[in-house]
Short mmCIF file of C-alpha atoms and ligand atoms in Angstrom, two decimals:
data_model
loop_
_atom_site.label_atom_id
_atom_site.label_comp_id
_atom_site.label_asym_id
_atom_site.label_seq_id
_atom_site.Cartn_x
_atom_site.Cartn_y
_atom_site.Cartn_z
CA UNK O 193 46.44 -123.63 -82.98
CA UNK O 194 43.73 -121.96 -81.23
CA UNK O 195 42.62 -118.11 -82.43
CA UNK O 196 42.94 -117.37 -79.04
CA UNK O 197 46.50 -118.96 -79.04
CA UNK O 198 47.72 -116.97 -82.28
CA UNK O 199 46.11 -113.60 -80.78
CA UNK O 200 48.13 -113.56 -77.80
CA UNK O 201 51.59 -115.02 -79.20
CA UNK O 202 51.16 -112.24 -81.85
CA UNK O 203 50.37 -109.50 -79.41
CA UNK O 204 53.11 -110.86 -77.21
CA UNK O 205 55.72 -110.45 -79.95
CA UNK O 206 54.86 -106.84 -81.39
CA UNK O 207 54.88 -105.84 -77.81
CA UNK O 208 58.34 -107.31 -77.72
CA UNK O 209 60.12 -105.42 -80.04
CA UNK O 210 57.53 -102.08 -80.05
CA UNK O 211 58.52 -98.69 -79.49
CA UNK O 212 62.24 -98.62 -79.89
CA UNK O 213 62.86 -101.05 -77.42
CA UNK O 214 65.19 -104.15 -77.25
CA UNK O 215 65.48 -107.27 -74.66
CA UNK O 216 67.62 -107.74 -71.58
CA UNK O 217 69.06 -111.60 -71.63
CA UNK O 218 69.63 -111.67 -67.96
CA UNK O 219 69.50 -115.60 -68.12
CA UNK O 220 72.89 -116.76 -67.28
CA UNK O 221 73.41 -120.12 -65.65
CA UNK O 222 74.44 -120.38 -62.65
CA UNK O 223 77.32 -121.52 -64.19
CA UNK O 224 77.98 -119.01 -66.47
CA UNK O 225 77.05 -116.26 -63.97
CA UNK O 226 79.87 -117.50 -61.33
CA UNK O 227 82.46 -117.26 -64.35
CA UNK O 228 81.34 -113.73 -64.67
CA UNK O 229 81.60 -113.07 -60.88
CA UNK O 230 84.88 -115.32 -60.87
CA UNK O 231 86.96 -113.16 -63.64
CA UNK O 232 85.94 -110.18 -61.80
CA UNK O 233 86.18 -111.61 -57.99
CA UNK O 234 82.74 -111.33 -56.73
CA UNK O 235 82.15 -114.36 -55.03
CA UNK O 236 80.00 -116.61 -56.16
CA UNK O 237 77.03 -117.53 -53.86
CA UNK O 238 73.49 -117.90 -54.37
CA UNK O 239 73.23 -114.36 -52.42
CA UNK O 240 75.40 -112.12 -54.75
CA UNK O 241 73.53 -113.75 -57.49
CA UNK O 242 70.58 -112.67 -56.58
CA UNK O 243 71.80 -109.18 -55.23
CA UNK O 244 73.10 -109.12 -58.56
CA UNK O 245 69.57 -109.58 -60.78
CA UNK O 246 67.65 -107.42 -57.65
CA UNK O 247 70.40 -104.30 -58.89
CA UNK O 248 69.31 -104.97 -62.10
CA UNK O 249 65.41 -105.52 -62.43
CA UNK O 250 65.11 -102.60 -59.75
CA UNK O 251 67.10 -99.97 -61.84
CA UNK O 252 64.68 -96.72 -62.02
CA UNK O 253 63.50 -96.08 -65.58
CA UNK O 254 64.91 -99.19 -67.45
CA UNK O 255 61.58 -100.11 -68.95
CA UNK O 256 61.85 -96.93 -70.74
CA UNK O 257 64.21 -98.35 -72.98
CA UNK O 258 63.62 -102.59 -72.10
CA UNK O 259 60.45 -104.10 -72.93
CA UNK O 260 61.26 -107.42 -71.81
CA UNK O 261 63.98 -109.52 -69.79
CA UNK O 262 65.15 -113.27 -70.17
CA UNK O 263 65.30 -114.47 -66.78
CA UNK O 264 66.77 -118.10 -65.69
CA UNK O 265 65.23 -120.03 -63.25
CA UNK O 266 66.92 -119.14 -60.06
CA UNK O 267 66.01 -115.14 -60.46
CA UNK O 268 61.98 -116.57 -61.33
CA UNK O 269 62.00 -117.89 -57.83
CA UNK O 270 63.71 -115.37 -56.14
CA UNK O 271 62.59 -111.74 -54.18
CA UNK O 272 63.95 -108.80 -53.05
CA UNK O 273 65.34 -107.91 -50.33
CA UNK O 274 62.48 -106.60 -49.20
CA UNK O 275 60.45 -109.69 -50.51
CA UNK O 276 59.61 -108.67 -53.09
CA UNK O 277 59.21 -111.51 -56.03
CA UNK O 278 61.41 -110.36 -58.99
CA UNK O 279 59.00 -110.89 -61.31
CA UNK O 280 56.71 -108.27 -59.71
CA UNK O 281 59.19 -105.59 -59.60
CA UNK O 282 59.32 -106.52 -63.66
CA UNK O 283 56.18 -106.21 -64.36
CA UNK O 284 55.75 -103.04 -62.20
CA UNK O 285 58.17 -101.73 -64.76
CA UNK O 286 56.02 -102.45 -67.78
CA UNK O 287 59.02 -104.95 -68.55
CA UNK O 288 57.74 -108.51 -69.87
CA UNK O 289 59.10 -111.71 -68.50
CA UNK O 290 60.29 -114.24 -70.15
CA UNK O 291 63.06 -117.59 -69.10
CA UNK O 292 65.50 -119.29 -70.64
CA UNK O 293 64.18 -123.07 -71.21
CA UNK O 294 67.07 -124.52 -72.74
CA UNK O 295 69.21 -126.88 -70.49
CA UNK O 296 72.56 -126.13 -72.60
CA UNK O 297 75.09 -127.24 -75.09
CA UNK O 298 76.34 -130.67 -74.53
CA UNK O 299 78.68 -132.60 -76.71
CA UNK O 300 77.37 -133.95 -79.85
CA UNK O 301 77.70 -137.25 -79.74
CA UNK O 302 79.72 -139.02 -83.04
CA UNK O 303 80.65 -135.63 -83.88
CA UNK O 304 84.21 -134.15 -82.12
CA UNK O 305 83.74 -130.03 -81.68
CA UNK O 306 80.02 -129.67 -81.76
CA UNK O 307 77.56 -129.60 -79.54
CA UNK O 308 73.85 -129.96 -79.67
CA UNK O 309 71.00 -128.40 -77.00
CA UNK O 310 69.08 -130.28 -74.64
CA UNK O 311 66.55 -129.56 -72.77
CA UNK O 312 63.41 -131.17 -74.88
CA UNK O 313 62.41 -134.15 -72.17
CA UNK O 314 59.59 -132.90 -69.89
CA UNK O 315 59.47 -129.93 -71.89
CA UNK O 316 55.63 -129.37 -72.02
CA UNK O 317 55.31 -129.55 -68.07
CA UNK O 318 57.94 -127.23 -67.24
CA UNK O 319 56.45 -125.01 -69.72
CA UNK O 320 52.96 -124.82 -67.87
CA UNK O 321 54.42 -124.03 -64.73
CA UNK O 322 56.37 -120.93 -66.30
CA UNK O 323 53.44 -119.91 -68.01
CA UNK O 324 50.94 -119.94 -64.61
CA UNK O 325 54.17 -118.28 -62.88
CA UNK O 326 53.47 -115.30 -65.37
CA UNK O 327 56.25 -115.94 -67.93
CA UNK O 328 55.32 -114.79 -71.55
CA UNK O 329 57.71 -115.32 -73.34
CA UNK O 330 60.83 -117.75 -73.95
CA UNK O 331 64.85 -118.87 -75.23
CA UNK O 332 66.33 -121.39 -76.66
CA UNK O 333 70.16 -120.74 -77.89
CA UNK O 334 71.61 -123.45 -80.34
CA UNK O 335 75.98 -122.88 -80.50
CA UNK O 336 77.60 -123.07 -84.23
CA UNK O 337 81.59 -123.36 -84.45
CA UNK O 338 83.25 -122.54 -87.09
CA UNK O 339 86.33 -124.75 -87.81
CA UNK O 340 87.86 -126.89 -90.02
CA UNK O 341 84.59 -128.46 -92.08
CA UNK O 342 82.54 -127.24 -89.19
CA UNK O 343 79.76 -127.34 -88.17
CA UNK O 344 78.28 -130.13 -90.22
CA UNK O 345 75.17 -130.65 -91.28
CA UNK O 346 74.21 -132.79 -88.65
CA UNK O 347 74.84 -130.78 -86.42
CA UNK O 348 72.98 -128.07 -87.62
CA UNK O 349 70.25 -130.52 -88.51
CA UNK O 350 69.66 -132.00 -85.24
CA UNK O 351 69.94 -127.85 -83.66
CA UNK O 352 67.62 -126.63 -85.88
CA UNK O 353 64.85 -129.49 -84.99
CA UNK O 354 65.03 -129.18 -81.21
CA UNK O 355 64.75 -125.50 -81.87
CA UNK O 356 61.51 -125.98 -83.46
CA UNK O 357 60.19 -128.94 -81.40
CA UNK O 358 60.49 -126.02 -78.54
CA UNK O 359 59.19 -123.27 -80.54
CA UNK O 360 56.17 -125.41 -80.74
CA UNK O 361 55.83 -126.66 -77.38
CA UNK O 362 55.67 -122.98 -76.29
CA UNK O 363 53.43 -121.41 -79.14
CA UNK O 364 51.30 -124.66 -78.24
CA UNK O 365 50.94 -122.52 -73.89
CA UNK O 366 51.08 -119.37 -75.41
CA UNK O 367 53.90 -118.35 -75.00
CA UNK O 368 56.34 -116.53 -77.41
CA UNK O 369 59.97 -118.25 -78.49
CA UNK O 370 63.04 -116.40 -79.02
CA UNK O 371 65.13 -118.94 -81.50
CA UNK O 372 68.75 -118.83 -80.96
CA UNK O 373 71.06 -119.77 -83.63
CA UNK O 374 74.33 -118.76 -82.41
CA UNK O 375 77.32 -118.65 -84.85
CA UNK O 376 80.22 -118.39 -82.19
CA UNK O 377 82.84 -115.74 -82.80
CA UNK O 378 85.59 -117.72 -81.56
CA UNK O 379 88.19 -118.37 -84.44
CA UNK O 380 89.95 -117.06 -87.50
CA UNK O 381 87.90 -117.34 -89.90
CA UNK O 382 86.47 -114.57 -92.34
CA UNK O 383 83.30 -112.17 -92.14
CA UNK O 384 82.56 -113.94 -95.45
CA UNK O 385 82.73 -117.23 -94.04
CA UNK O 386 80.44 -116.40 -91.03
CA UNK O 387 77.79 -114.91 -93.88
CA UNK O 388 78.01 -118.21 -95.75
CA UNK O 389 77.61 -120.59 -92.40
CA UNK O 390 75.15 -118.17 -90.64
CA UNK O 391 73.12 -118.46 -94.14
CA UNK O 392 72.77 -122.19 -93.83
CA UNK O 393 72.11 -122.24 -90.30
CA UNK O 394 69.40 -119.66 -90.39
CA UNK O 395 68.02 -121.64 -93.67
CA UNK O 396 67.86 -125.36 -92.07
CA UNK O 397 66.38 -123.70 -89.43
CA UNK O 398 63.75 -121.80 -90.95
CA UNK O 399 62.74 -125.08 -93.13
CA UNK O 400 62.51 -126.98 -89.64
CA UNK O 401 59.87 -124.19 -87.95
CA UNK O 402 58.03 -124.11 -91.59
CA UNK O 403 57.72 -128.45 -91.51
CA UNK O 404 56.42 -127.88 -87.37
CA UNK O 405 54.48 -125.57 -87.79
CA UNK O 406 55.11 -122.73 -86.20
CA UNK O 407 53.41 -119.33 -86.34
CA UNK O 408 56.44 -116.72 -87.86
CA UNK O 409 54.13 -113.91 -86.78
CA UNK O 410 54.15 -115.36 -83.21
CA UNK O 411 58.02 -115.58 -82.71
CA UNK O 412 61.05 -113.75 -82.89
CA UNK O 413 64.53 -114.69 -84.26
CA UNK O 414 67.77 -113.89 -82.12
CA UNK O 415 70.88 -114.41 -84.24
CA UNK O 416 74.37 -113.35 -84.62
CA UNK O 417 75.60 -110.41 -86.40
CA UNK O 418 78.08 -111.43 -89.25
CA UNK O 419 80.96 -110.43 -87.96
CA UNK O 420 84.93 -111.85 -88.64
CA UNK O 421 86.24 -114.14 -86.05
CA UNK O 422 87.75 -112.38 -82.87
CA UNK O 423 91.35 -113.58 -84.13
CA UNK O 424 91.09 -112.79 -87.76
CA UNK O 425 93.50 -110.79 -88.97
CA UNK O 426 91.14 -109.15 -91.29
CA UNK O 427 88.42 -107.05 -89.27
CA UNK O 428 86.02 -104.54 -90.77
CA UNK O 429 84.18 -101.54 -90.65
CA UNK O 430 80.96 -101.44 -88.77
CA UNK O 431 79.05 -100.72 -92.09
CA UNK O 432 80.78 -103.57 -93.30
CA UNK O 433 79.56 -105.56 -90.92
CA UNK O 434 75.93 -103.80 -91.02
CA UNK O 435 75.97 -104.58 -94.84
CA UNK O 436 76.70 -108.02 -94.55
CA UNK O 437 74.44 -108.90 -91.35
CA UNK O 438 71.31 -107.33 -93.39
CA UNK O 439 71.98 -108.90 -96.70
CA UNK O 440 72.22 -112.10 -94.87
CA UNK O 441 68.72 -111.70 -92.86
CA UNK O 442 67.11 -110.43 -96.44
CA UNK O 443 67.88 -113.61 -98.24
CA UNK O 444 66.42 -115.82 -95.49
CA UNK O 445 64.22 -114.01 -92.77
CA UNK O 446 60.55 -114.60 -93.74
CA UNK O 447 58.67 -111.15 -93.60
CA UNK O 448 56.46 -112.36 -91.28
CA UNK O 449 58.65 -113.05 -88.53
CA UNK O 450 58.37 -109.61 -86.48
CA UNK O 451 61.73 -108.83 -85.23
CA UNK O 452 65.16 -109.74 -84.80
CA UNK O 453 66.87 -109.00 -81.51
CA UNK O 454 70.42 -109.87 -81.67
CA UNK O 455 72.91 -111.31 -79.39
CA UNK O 456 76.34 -109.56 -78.60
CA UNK O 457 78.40 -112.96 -78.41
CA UNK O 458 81.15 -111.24 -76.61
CA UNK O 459 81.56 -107.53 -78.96
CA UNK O 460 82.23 -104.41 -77.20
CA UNK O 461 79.33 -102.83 -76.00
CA UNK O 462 80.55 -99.66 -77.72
CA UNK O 463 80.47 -101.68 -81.17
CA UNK O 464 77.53 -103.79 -80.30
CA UNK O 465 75.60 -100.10 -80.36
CA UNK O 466 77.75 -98.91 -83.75
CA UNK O 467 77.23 -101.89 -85.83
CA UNK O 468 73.28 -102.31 -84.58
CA UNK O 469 73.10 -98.41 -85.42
CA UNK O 470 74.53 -98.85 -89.24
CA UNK O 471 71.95 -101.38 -89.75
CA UNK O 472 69.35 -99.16 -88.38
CA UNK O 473 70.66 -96.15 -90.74
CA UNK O 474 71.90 -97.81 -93.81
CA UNK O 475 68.44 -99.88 -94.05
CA UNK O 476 65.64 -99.68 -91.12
CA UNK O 477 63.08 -98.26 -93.69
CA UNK O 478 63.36 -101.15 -96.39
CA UNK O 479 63.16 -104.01 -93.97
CA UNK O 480 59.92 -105.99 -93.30
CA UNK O 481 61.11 -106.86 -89.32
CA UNK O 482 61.99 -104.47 -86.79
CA UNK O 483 65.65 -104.95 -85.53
CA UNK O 484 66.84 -104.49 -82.65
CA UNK O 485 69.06 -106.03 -79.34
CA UNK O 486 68.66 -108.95 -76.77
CA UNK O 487 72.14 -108.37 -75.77
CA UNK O 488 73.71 -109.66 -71.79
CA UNK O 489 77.18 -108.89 -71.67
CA UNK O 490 76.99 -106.05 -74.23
CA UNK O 491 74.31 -104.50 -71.44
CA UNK O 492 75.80 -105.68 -68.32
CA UNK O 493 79.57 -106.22 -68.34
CA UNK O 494 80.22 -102.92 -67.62
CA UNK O 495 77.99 -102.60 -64.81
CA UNK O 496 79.49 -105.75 -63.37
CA UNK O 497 82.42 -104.52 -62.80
CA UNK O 498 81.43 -101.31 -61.33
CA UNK O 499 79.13 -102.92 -58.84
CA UNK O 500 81.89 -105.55 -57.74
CA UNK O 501 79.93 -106.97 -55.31
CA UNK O 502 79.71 -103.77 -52.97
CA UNK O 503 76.27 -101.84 -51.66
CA UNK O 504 78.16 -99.10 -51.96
CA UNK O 505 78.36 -99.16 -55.82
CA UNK O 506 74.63 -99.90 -56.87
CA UNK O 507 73.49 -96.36 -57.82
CA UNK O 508 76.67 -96.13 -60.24
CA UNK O 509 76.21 -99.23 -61.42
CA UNK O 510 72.54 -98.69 -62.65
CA UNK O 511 73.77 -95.83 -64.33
CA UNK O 512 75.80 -97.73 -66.07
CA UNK O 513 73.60 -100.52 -67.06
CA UNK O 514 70.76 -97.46 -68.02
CA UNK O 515 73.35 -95.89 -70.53
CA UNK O 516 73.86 -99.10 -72.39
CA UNK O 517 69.87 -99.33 -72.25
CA UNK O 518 69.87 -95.82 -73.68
CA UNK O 519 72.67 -96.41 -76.71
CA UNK O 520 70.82 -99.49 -77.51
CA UNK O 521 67.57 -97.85 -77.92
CA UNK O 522 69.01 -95.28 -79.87
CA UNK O 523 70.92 -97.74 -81.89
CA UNK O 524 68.14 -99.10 -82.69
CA UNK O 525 66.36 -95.83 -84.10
CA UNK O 526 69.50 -94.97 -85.69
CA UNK O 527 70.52 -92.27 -83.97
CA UNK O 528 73.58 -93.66 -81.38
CA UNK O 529 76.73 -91.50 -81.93
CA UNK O 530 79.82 -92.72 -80.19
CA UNK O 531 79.53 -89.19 -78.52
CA UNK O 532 77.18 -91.04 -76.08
CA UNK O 533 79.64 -92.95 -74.71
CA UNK O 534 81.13 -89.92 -73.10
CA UNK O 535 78.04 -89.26 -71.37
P1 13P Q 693 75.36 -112.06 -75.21
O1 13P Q 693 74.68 -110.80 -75.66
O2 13P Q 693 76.32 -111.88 -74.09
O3 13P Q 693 75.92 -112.83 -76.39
O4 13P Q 693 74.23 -112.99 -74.62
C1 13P Q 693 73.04 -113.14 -75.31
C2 13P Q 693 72.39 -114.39 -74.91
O5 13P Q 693 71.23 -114.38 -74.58
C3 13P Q 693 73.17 -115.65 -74.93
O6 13P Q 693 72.28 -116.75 -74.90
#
């Protein structure tokens, strides 16, 4: 890779997770984004989409506590109402852009319950036209689901390599990849059980960005927290959760990798600022990587709903989406109270 290559993907990632900060995944599909607006009956229009992501990137202070924001590529190509392109009022706000590249989870084929990502054909070119757009960083999310013998090592096999043939494609343009393992949270299954598949994912992957190549210093990792599955009938504490999550990360997060931003996968946002929090207290000063949040619906849900749609509800609704901004950041220093969410 070219020094010039390695100096910017390096500086790209420390300026990622510096200063207390954490990401903003604001990359739904349009898909996904229309379920949102369905449950909650916003309609669901190219319009209130982009209403939607204007509300958001033009909330007053938010790079304060976001240093960068995963965009998909409808809200790349949008503007303002004023006509203003999105990713100007971004970067105006000292927040760095980045875009989701995967094309998302299809079936696996041969293998009933899992899926694999696509996304890899053509890869390279649509990668140079983000990067002259401005985009400096990027996302790929992999799905795990745990079931019955599931997931397989294939499918975790086949995952972990398209993660790293994309990791590659984008250190190759400079820009920085956010690899997404996701263990889903759907299920019954055991916080122990999530620890022992989340283990083996995060290993097989780690041994596929080691055989390509790629430059730990000049990513960053975006996993799951080990957490029970929603419909266990055993749940645990948040330091339980913190304990587990950390010892898990130890045993197979190279030191050089420089930070791990974690999903919410569908946690409160109250607990997705507890359990980041116990992490933060019970073990930020023995850990080689920073850690912190890349959360969407753990930042935005509750925004959503305020906003509904309506003019009329846009200053309340930054509020909102500010204060999750806030807890996260202090989550991340350690120092979130659930007092906060009174505030
Ligand atoms: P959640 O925080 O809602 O899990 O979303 C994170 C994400 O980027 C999913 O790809």
């Amino acid at each position: 890779m070219e020094q010039l290559n390695v100096q910017k993907l390096i500086a790209t990632a420390k300026a990622l997770v510096a200063e207390d900060k954490g990401l903003l995944a604001m990359d739904e599909s349009t898909g996904t984004c229309n379920q949102r607006f369905a449950a909650i009956g916003i309609p669901q229009t190219e319009d209130y989409r982009r209403a939607w992501r204007e509300l958001i990137v033009s909330t007053k202070g938010l790079g304060n506590n976001i240093s960068g924001a995963i965009l998909f590529d409808e809200t790349i190509r949008q503007q303002t109402k004023d006509g203003t392109p999105m990713l100007k009022v971004l970067t105006a706000a000292k927040i760095i852009p980045g875009v989701k590249l995967d094309m998302g989870a299809k079936p696996l084929a041969g293998h009933p319950g899992e899926k694999v990502t696509e996304g890899l054909d053509g890869l390279r070119e649509r990668i140079a036209e983000y990067a002259g757009l401005g985009l400096r960083f990027a996302k790929w999310r992999a799905v795990f689901n745990i079931d019955d013998g599931l997931p397989g090592h294939t499918c975790i096999a086949v995952n972990a390599s398209a993660l790293a043939r994309y990791a590659a494609l984008c250190q190759e343009a400079g820009l920085v990849p956010i690899i997404e393992p996701e263990v889903l949270m759907d299920g019954n299954h055991t916080l122990q059980r999530c620890a022992a598949v989340t283990e083996e994912v995060l290993r097989t992957v780690f041994a596929e960005l080691n055989l390509q190549g790629i430059l730990l210093e000049g990513m960053l990792l975006k996993p799951n927290m080990i957490l029970p599955g929603k419909d266990s009938l055993q749940q645990t504490s948040v330091e339980e959760v913190a304990d587990a999550t950390v010892k898990c990360l130890l045993r197979v997060v190279p030191a050089a990798v420089p930070g791990v931003v974690f999903l919410s996968g569908g946690q409160s946002s109250a607990l997705a600022s507890a359990r980041l929090n116990a992490m933060n207290v019970r073990f930020k000063s023995q850990l080689p990587w920073a850690l912190t949040f890349s959360y969407s619906r753990a930042i935005q849900q509750t925004a959503l709903e305020l906003w509904h749609g309506e003019d009329s509800n846009i200053a309340v609704a930054q509020q909102a989406l500010l204060h999750r901004a806030q807890c996260n950041t202090e989550a991340r220093r350690g120092s979130y109270t659930s007092d906060m969410e009174n505030t």
